[in-house]
């Protein structure tokens, strides 16, 4: 139940989830390691397999140097003797099989690390999703008031998917690329310090270019994500508010607005794509220059007898082996940063403050519950240092109809939020039948209430299922009786499938007033000890409202009820009227008493019936 007074603080508490740079990547990486728990062995196996894969991948071209030299010498010897060289097991064949075996080992270790890493990432993802699923049930209403629904959903889906994808593709790629580069450069230097030094000059230039472009890539990617968010929001607004847009003749302006946001997204996407895709060709150009330079020098060394044919071809295999990681590292590092930023957003959700836990030894309410509600010196504020209620006191006797009136933002809904323990009081106490509500479990407390809100919420299901939402085991007869009491039975029977009619998305196949009547029937079916009606008849016509009021009077008999109302005509018969202003109760009494007092209520009443 959203509080009107919390709208202002929503914008202050929204978390910017478009930043692609982690604030503390190392700490986030440690938390991911801790979250892995019993699945860590999979990561260890994957890393070990990756190391062996690198070792085999480096051993193969190094082994090929001796193999090529052996085959070359055998071919030359055979030609000198006027014979045809035939490969046998004793004459190069075993070496060829060994070479094939090394590459087979490399393939096997690559397959192992890929499979194990995929299972590690998905199991970690599943574990975090399970924690989020448990967490959302422990978050207070204040969290949902301060965060857009899409923000929470995005953390549980998009962010976790990004973490899983990068763990599968990026983490081991960084390890493999780094080890492959270091190993390849080491072998090249052992072959020829001159050739190795020439390659390192070009490698340093490539790394410098990568570092220069990486920062710009992150900034442009962040702008693209922000532009994407703007387009998504504007399209959603244009779709959900299409009726209002058409009513005010703003179709053209809406199209222009969305198109401008789309153009901005296209521009930022073009910039991001250009920078992202331009780095790879630039690095490959440097790589080709390195290969040409090394080729010229190595060719001269080969002719001078300083290099063998086998070492010559092996060196260029290592050039390729060392240059590929350079092009991959630039993209992979950016991906890893984005994944760590996504993981930080996930942990921000998991670290959010939770509701105060239920007492271990909860108190018990008397049986039956009489419904006496007492507020004693209650103080409350939605934000620290911003007190809304300072000293609220009231007593609602069993069976009384208590009306809560006041201007918008006066604190009417906040009063109900505290009664239901959607928020916790900062001071004082609220008691139900003499029991402090904080000594009860939330389930026991809320079981005593039936609520009808101004915003009629219905889920996708049959009408009967929606009415029986608060009492799943209700019989069809009980459902129909509640519907008749709420004056919705006739309408339901006019539908082709009656109570088995399925309500679609947002129950758009029934009117707002009919949705309101269905929620009233749902509250009636629960047969609660206390009723809460928050502008329950705001969406129905006057005639239907009068019928509902009569039905409510019947169900409210011998039950305590709190009625939030703007139309004072619906609460003139209330046993107690509370007039609220800026969070506090400034007047209370019956309709006649408050009119006679000539205060705020009298002024409000005269403004409606002048």
CSV table of N, CA, C and O in Angstrom, one decimal, residues 197-289:
chain,number,residue,atom,x,y,z
A,197,UNK,N,62.5,-8.2,-29.1
A,197,UNK,CA,62.4,-6.8,-28.7
A,197,UNK,C,61.6,-6.0,-29.7
A,197,UNK,O,60.9,-5.1,-29.3
A,198,UNK,N,61.8,-6.3,-31.0
A,198,UNK,CA,61.0,-5.6,-32.0
A,198,UNK,C,59.5,-5.8,-31.8
A,198,UNK,O,58.7,-4.9,-31.9
A,199,UNK,N,59.1,-7.1,-31.5
A,199,UNK,CA,57.7,-7.3,-31.3
A,199,UNK,C,57.2,-6.6,-30.0
A,199,UNK,O,56.1,-6.1,-30.0
A,200,UNK,N,58.0,-6.5,-29.0
A,200,UNK,CA,57.6,-5.9,-27.7
A,200,UNK,C,57.4,-4.4,-28.0
A,200,UNK,O,56.5,-3.8,-27.3
A,201,UNK,N,58.1,-3.8,-28.9
A,201,UNK,CA,57.9,-2.3,-29.2
A,201,UNK,C,56.5,-2.1,-29.7
A,201,UNK,O,55.7,-1.3,-29.3
A,202,UNK,N,56.1,-3.0,-30.7
A,202,UNK,CA,54.8,-2.9,-31.3
A,202,UNK,C,53.7,-3.3,-30.3
A,202,UNK,O,52.6,-2.7,-30.2
A,203,UNK,N,54.0,-4.3,-29.4
A,203,UNK,CA,53.0,-4.7,-28.4
A,203,UNK,C,52.8,-3.5,-27.4
A,203,UNK,O,51.6,-3.3,-27.0
A,204,UNK,N,53.9,-2.8,-27.0
A,204,UNK,CA,53.7,-1.7,-26.1
A,204,UNK,C,52.8,-0.6,-26.7
A,204,UNK,O,52.0,0.0,-26.1
A,205,UNK,N,53.0,-0.4,-28.0
A,205,UNK,CA,52.2,0.6,-28.7
A,205,UNK,C,50.7,0.2,-28.7
A,205,UNK,O,49.8,1.0,-28.6
A,206,UNK,N,50.5,-1.1,-28.9
A,206,UNK,CA,49.1,-1.7,-28.9
A,206,UNK,C,48.5,-1.5,-27.6
A,206,UNK,O,47.3,-1.1,-27.5
A,207,UNK,N,49.2,-1.8,-26.5
A,207,UNK,CA,48.7,-1.7,-25.2
A,207,UNK,C,48.4,-0.2,-24.8
A,207,UNK,O,47.4,0.1,-24.2
A,208,UNK,N,49.3,0.7,-25.3
A,208,UNK,CA,49.0,2.1,-25.1
A,208,UNK,C,47.8,2.6,-25.7
A,208,UNK,O,47.0,3.3,-25.2
A,209,UNK,N,47.6,2.2,-27.0
A,209,UNK,CA,46.4,2.5,-27.7
A,209,UNK,C,45.1,2.0,-27.1
A,209,UNK,O,44.1,2.6,-27.0
A,210,UNK,N,45.2,0.7,-26.6
A,210,UNK,CA,44.1,0.1,-25.9
A,210,UNK,C,43.7,0.8,-24.7
A,210,UNK,O,42.5,1.1,-24.4
A,211,UNK,N,44.7,1.2,-23.9
A,211,UNK,CA,44.4,2.0,-22.6
A,211,UNK,C,43.8,3.3,-23.0
A,211,UNK,O,42.9,3.8,-22.2
A,212,UNK,N,44.3,4.0,-24.0
A,212,UNK,CA,43.8,5.3,-24.4
A,212,UNK,C,42.3,5.2,-24.8
A,212,UNK,O,41.5,6.0,-24.4
A,213,UNK,N,42.0,4.1,-25.5
A,213,UNK,CA,40.6,4.0,-26.0
A,213,UNK,C,39.7,3.4,-25.0
A,213,UNK,O,38.5,3.7,-25.0
A,214,UNK,N,40.2,2.6,-24.0
A,214,UNK,CA,39.4,1.9,-23.1
A,214,UNK,C,38.6,2.9,-22.2
A,214,UNK,O,37.3,2.7,-22.0
A,215,UNK,N,39.2,4.0,-21.7
A,215,UNK,CA,38.5,5.0,-20.9
A,215,UNK,C,37.4,5.6,-21.7
A,215,UNK,O,36.3,5.8,-21.2
A,216,UNK,N,37.7,6.0,-22.9
A,216,UNK,CA,36.6,6.6,-23.8
A,216,UNK,C,35.5,5.7,-24.1
A,216,UNK,O,34.3,6.0,-24.1
A,217,UNK,N,35.9,4.4,-24.3
A,217,UNK,CA,34.8,3.4,-24.6
A,217,UNK,C,33.8,3.3,-23.4
A,217,UNK,O,32.6,3.2,-23.6
A,218,UNK,N,34.4,3.3,-22.2
A,218,UNK,CA,33.5,3.1,-21.0
A,218,UNK,C,32.6,4.3,-20.9
A,218,UNK,O,31.4,4.2,-20.6
A,219,UNK,N,33.1,5.5,-21.1
A,219,UNK,CA,32.3,6.7,-21.0
A,219,UNK,C,31.2,6.7,-22.1
A,219,UNK,O,30.0,7.1,-21.8
A,220,UNK,N,31.5,6.4,-23.3
A,220,UNK,CA,30.5,6.4,-24.4
A,220,UNK,C,29.5,5.3,-24.1
A,220,UNK,O,28.3,5.5,-24.4
A,221,UNK,N,29.9,4.1,-23.6
A,221,UNK,CA,29.0,3.0,-23.4
A,221,UNK,C,28.0,3.4,-22.3
A,221,UNK,O,26.8,3.1,-22.3
A,222,UNK,N,28.5,4.2,-21.3
A,222,UNK,CA,27.6,4.6,-20.2
A,222,UNK,C,26.6,5.6,-20.8
A,222,UNK,O,25.4,5.6,-20.4
A,223,UNK,N,27.0,6.5,-21.7
A,223,UNK,CA,26.0,7.4,-22.3
A,223,UNK,C,25.0,6.7,-23.1
A,223,UNK,O,23.8,7.0,-23.2
A,224,UNK,N,25.5,5.6,-23.8
A,224,UNK,CA,24.5,4.8,-24.6
A,224,UNK,C,23.5,4.2,-23.7
A,224,UNK,O,22.3,4.1,-24.0
A,225,UNK,N,23.9,3.6,-22.6
A,225,UNK,CA,23.0,3.0,-21.6
A,225,UNK,C,22.0,4.0,-21.1
A,225,UNK,O,20.8,3.7,-20.9
A,226,UNK,N,22.5,5.2,-20.8
A,226,UNK,CA,21.6,6.2,-20.3
A,226,UNK,C,20.6,6.6,-21.4
A,226,UNK,O,19.4,6.8,-21.1
A,227,UNK,N,21.0,6.8,-22.6
A,227,UNK,CA,20.1,7.1,-23.7
A,227,UNK,C,19.1,6.0,-23.9
A,227,UNK,O,17.9,6.2,-24.2
A,228,UNK,N,19.6,4.7,-23.8
A,228,UNK,CA,18.7,3.6,-23.9
A,228,UNK,C,17.6,3.6,-22.9
A,228,UNK,O,16.4,3.3,-23.1
A,229,UNK,N,18.0,4.0,-21.6
A,229,UNK,CA,17.0,4.1,-20.5
A,229,UNK,C,16.0,5.2,-20.8
A,229,UNK,O,14.8,5.0,-20.5
A,230,UNK,N,16.4,6.3,-21.4
A,230,UNK,CA,15.5,7.4,-21.7
A,230,UNK,C,14.5,6.9,-22.7
A,230,UNK,O,13.3,7.2,-22.6
A,231,UNK,N,15.0,6.2,-23.8
A,231,UNK,CA,14.1,5.8,-24.8
A,231,UNK,C,13.0,4.8,-24.2
A,231,UNK,O,11.8,4.8,-24.5
A,232,UNK,N,13.5,3.9,-23.4
A,232,UNK,CA,12.6,2.9,-22.8
A,232,UNK,C,11.6,3.5,-22.0
A,232,UNK,O,10.4,3.2,-22.1
A,233,UNK,N,11.9,4.5,-21.2
A,233,UNK,CA,11.0,5.2,-20.3
A,233,UNK,C,10.0,6.0,-21.2
A,233,UNK,O,8.8,6.0,-20.9
A,234,UNK,N,10.4,6.7,-22.2
A,234,UNK,CA,9.5,7.5,-23.0
A,234,UNK,C,8.5,6.6,-23.8
A,234,UNK,O,7.4,6.9,-24.0
A,235,UNK,N,9.0,5.5,-24.3
A,235,UNK,CA,8.2,4.5,-25.0
A,235,UNK,C,7.1,4.0,-24.1
A,235,UNK,O,5.9,3.8,-24.4
A,236,UNK,N,7.6,3.6,-22.9
A,236,UNK,CA,6.6,3.0,-21.9
A,236,UNK,C,5.6,4.1,-21.5
A,236,UNK,O,4.4,3.8,-21.4
A,237,UNK,N,6.0,5.3,-21.3
A,237,UNK,CA,5.0,6.4,-21.0
A,237,UNK,C,4.1,6.6,-22.2
A,237,UNK,O,2.9,6.8,-21.9
A,238,UNK,N,4.6,6.6,-23.4
A,238,UNK,CA,3.8,6.9,-24.6
A,238,UNK,C,2.7,5.8,-24.7
A,238,UNK,O,1.6,6.0,-25.2
A,239,UNK,N,3.1,4.5,-24.4
A,239,UNK,CA,2.2,3.4,-24.5
A,239,UNK,C,1.1,3.4,-23.4
A,239,UNK,O,-0.1,3.3,-23.6
A,240,UNK,N,1.6,3.5,-22.1
A,240,UNK,CA,0.7,3.4,-21.0
A,240,UNK,C,-0.2,4.7,-20.9
A,240,UNK,O,-1.3,4.6,-20.4
A,241,UNK,N,0.3,5.8,-21.4
A,241,UNK,CA,-0.5,7.0,-21.3
A,241,UNK,C,-1.2,7.4,-22.6
A,241,UNK,O,-1.5,8.6,-22.9
A,242,UNK,N,-1.3,6.4,-23.5
A,242,UNK,CA,-1.8,6.7,-24.9
A,242,UNK,C,-3.2,7.4,-24.9
A,242,UNK,O,-3.5,8.2,-25.7
A,243,UNK,N,-4.1,7.0,-23.9
A,243,UNK,CA,-5.4,7.6,-23.8
A,243,UNK,C,-5.3,9.0,-23.5
A,243,UNK,O,-6.0,9.9,-24.1
A,244,UNK,N,-4.5,9.4,-22.5
A,244,UNK,CA,-4.4,10.8,-22.1
A,244,UNK,C,-3.7,11.6,-23.2
A,244,UNK,O,-4.1,12.7,-23.5
A,245,UNK,N,-2.7,11.0,-23.9
A,245,UNK,CA,-2.0,11.7,-25.0
A,245,UNK,C,-3.0,12.0,-26.1
A,245,UNK,O,-3.0,13.1,-26.6
A,246,UNK,N,-3.9,11.1,-26.4
A,246,UNK,CA,-4.9,11.3,-27.5
A,246,UNK,C,-5.9,12.3,-27.1
A,246,UNK,O,-6.3,13.2,-27.8
A,247,UNK,N,-6.3,12.2,-25.8
A,247,UNK,CA,-7.3,13.1,-25.3
A,247,UNK,C,-6.9,14.6,-25.3
A,247,UNK,O,-7.7,15.5,-25.6
A,248,UNK,N,-5.6,14.9,-25.1
A,248,UNK,CA,-5.1,16.2,-25.2
A,248,UNK,C,-4.5,16.6,-26.5
A,248,UNK,O,-3.8,17.6,-26.6
A,249,UNK,N,-4.6,15.7,-27.5
A,249,UNK,CA,-4.1,16.0,-28.8
A,249,UNK,C,-2.6,16.1,-28.9
A,249,UNK,O,-2.1,16.9,-29.7
A,250,UNK,N,-1.9,15.3,-28.1
A,250,UNK,CA,-0.5,15.4,-28.0
A,250,UNK,C,0.2,14.3,-28.8
A,250,UNK,O,1.4,13.9,-28.5
A,251,UNK,N,-0.5,13.7,-29.7
A,251,UNK,CA,0.0,12.5,-30.5
A,251,UNK,C,1.3,12.9,-31.2
A,251,UNK,O,2.4,12.3,-31.1
A,252,UNK,N,1.3,14.1,-31.9
A,252,UNK,CA,2.4,14.5,-32.7
A,252,UNK,C,3.6,14.9,-31.8
A,252,UNK,O,4.7,14.5,-32.0
A,253,UNK,N,3.3,15.6,-30.7
A,253,UNK,CA,4.4,15.9,-29.8
A,253,UNK,C,5.0,14.7,-29.1
A,253,UNK,O,6.2,14.7,-28.9
A,254,UNK,N,4.2,13.7,-28.8
A,254,UNK,CA,4.7,12.5,-28.2
A,254,UNK,C,5.6,11.8,-29.2
A,254,UNK,O,6.7,11.3,-28.8
A,255,UNK,N,5.2,11.7,-30.5
A,255,UNK,CA,6.1,11.1,-31.5
A,255,UNK,C,7.4,11.8,-31.6
A,255,UNK,O,8.5,11.2,-31.7
A,256,UNK,N,7.3,13.2,-31.6
A,256,UNK,CA,8.6,14.0,-31.7
A,256,UNK,C,9.5,13.7,-30.5
A,256,UNK,O,10.7,13.6,-30.7
A,257,UNK,N,8.9,13.6,-29.4
A,257,UNK,CA,9.6,13.4,-28.1
A,257,UNK,C,10.3,12.1,-28.2
A,257,UNK,O,11.5,12.0,-27.9
A,258,UNK,N,9.6,11.0,-28.5
A,258,UNK,CA,10.2,9.7,-28.6
A,258,UNK,C,11.3,9.6,-29.7
A,258,UNK,O,12.3,9.1,-29.5
A,259,UNK,N,11.0,10.3,-30.9
A,259,UNK,CA,11.9,10.3,-32.0
A,259,UNK,C,13.2,11.0,-31.6
A,259,UNK,O,14.3,10.6,-31.9
A,260,UNK,N,13.1,12.1,-30.8
A,260,UNK,CA,14.3,12.8,-30.4
A,260,UNK,C,15.2,11.9,-29.5
A,260,UNK,O,16.4,11.9,-29.6
A,261,UNK,N,14.5,11.2,-28.6
A,261,UNK,CA,15.2,10.3,-27.7
A,261,UNK,C,15.9,9.2,-28.5
A,261,UNK,O,17.0,8.8,-28.2
A,262,UNK,N,15.1,8.7,-29.5
A,262,UNK,CA,15.7,7.6,-30.3
A,262,UNK,C,16.9,8.1,-31.2
A,262,UNK,O,17.9,7.4,-31.3
A,263,UNK,N,16.8,9.4,-31.7
A,263,UNK,CA,17.9,9.9,-32.4
A,263,UNK,C,19.1,10.1,-31.5
A,263,UNK,O,20.3,9.8,-32.0
A,264,UNK,N,18.9,10.5,-30.3
A,264,UNK,CA,20.1,10.6,-29.4
A,264,UNK,C,20.7,9.2,-29.1
A,264,UNK,O,21.9,9.1,-29.0
A,265,UNK,N,19.8,8.2,-29.0
A,265,UNK,CA,20.3,6.9,-28.8
A,265,UNK,C,21.1,6.4,-30.0
A,265,UNK,O,22.2,5.8,-29.9
A,266,UNK,N,20.6,6.7,-31.2
A,266,UNK,CA,21.3,6.3,-32.4
A,266,UNK,C,22.6,6.9,-32.5
A,266,UNK,O,23.6,6.3,-32.9
A,267,UNK,N,22.7,8.2,-32.1
A,267,UNK,CA,24.0,8.9,-32.2
A,267,UNK,C,25.0,8.3,-31.2
A,267,UNK,O,26.2,8.1,-31.5
A,268,UNK,N,24.6,8.2,-29.9
A,268,UNK,CA,25.5,7.6,-28.9
A,268,UNK,C,25.8,6.2,-29.3
A,268,UNK,O,27.0,5.8,-29.0
A,269,UNK,N,24.9,5.4,-29.8
A,269,UNK,CA,25.2,4.0,-30.2
A,269,UNK,C,26.2,4.0,-31.4
A,269,UNK,O,27.1,3.2,-31.4
A,270,UNK,N,26.1,5.0,-32.3
A,270,UNK,CA,27.0,5.0,-33.4
A,270,UNK,C,28.4,5.4,-32.9
A,270,UNK,O,29.4,4.8,-33.3
A,271,UNK,N,28.5,6.3,-31.9
A,271,UNK,CA,29.8,6.7,-31.3
A,271,UNK,C,30.4,5.5,-30.6
A,271,UNK,O,31.6,5.2,-30.7
A,272,UNK,N,29.6,4.8,-29.8
A,272,UNK,CA,30.1,3.7,-29.1
A,272,UNK,C,30.5,2.5,-30.0
A,272,UNK,O,31.6,1.9,-29.8
A,273,UNK,N,29.7,2.2,-31.0
A,273,UNK,CA,30.1,1.2,-31.9
A,273,UNK,C,31.4,1.5,-32.7
A,273,UNK,O,32.2,0.6,-32.9
A,274,UNK,N,31.5,2.8,-33.1
A,274,UNK,CA,32.7,3.2,-33.8
A,274,UNK,C,34.0,3.0,-33.0
A,274,UNK,O,34.9,2.4,-33.4
A,275,UNK,N,33.9,3.5,-31.7
A,275,UNK,CA,35.1,3.4,-30.9
A,275,UNK,C,35.4,1.9,-30.5
A,275,UNK,O,36.5,1.5,-30.6
A,276,UNK,N,34.3,1.1,-30.3
A,276,UNK,CA,34.5,-0.3,-29.9
A,276,UNK,C,35.1,-1.1,-31.1
A,276,UNK,O,36.0,-1.9,-30.9
A,277,UNK,N,34.5,-0.8,-32.3
A,277,UNK,CA,35.0,-1.6,-33.4
A,277,UNK,C,36.2,-1.0,-34.1
A,277,UNK,O,36.9,-1.7,-34.9
A,278,UNK,N,36.6,0.2,-33.8
A,278,UNK,CA,37.8,0.8,-34.4
A,278,UNK,C,39.0,0.3,-33.7
A,278,UNK,O,40.1,0.3,-34.4
A,279,UNK,N,39.0,0.0,-32.5
A,279,UNK,CA,40.2,-0.4,-31.7
A,279,UNK,C,40.8,-1.7,-32.3
A,279,UNK,O,42.0,-1.8,-32.4
A,280,UNK,N,39.9,-2.6,-32.7
A,280,UNK,CA,40.4,-3.9,-33.1
A,280,UNK,C,41.2,-3.8,-34.4
A,280,UNK,O,42.3,-4.3,-34.6
A,281,UNK,N,40.7,-3.1,-35.5
A,281,UNK,CA,41.5,-2.9,-36.7
A,281,UNK,C,42.8,-2.1,-36.5
A,281,UNK,O,43.8,-2.4,-37.1
A,282,UNK,N,42.7,-1.1,-35.5
A,282,UNK,CA,43.9,-0.4,-35.3
A,282,UNK,C,45.0,-1.3,-34.7
A,282,UNK,O,46.2,-1.2,-35.1
A,283,UNK,N,44.6,-2.1,-33.7
A,283,UNK,CA,45.6,-3.0,-33.1
A,283,UNK,C,46.1,-4.0,-34.2
A,283,UNK,O,47.3,-4.4,-34.2
A,284,UNK,N,45.1,-4.5,-35.0
A,284,UNK,CA,45.6,-5.5,-36.0
A,284,UNK,C,46.5,-4.8,-37.0
A,284,UNK,O,47.4,-5.5,-37.5
A,285,UNK,N,46.4,-3.5,-37.3
A,285,UNK,CA,47.3,-2.9,-38.1
A,285,UNK,C,48.7,-2.9,-37.5
A,285,UNK,O,49.7,-3.1,-38.2
A,286,UNK,N,48.8,-2.5,-36.2
A,286,UNK,CA,50.1,-2.6,-35.5
A,286,UNK,C,50.6,-4.0,-35.5
A,286,UNK,O,51.9,-4.2,-35.7
A,287,UNK,N,49.7,-5.0,-35.4
A,287,UNK,CA,50.2,-6.4,-35.4
A,287,UNK,C,50.8,-6.7,-36.8
A,287,UNK,O,51.9,-7.3,-36.9
A,288,UNK,N,50.1,-6.3,-37.8
A,288,UNK,CA,50.7,-6.6,-39.2
A,288,UNK,C,52.0,-5.9,-39.4
A,288,UNK,O,52.9,-6.4,-40.0
A,289,UNK,N,52.1,-4.6,-38.9
A,289,UNK,CA,53.4,-3.9,-39.0
A,289,UNK,C,54.5,-4.7,-38.2
A,289,UNK,O,55.7,-4.8,-38.7
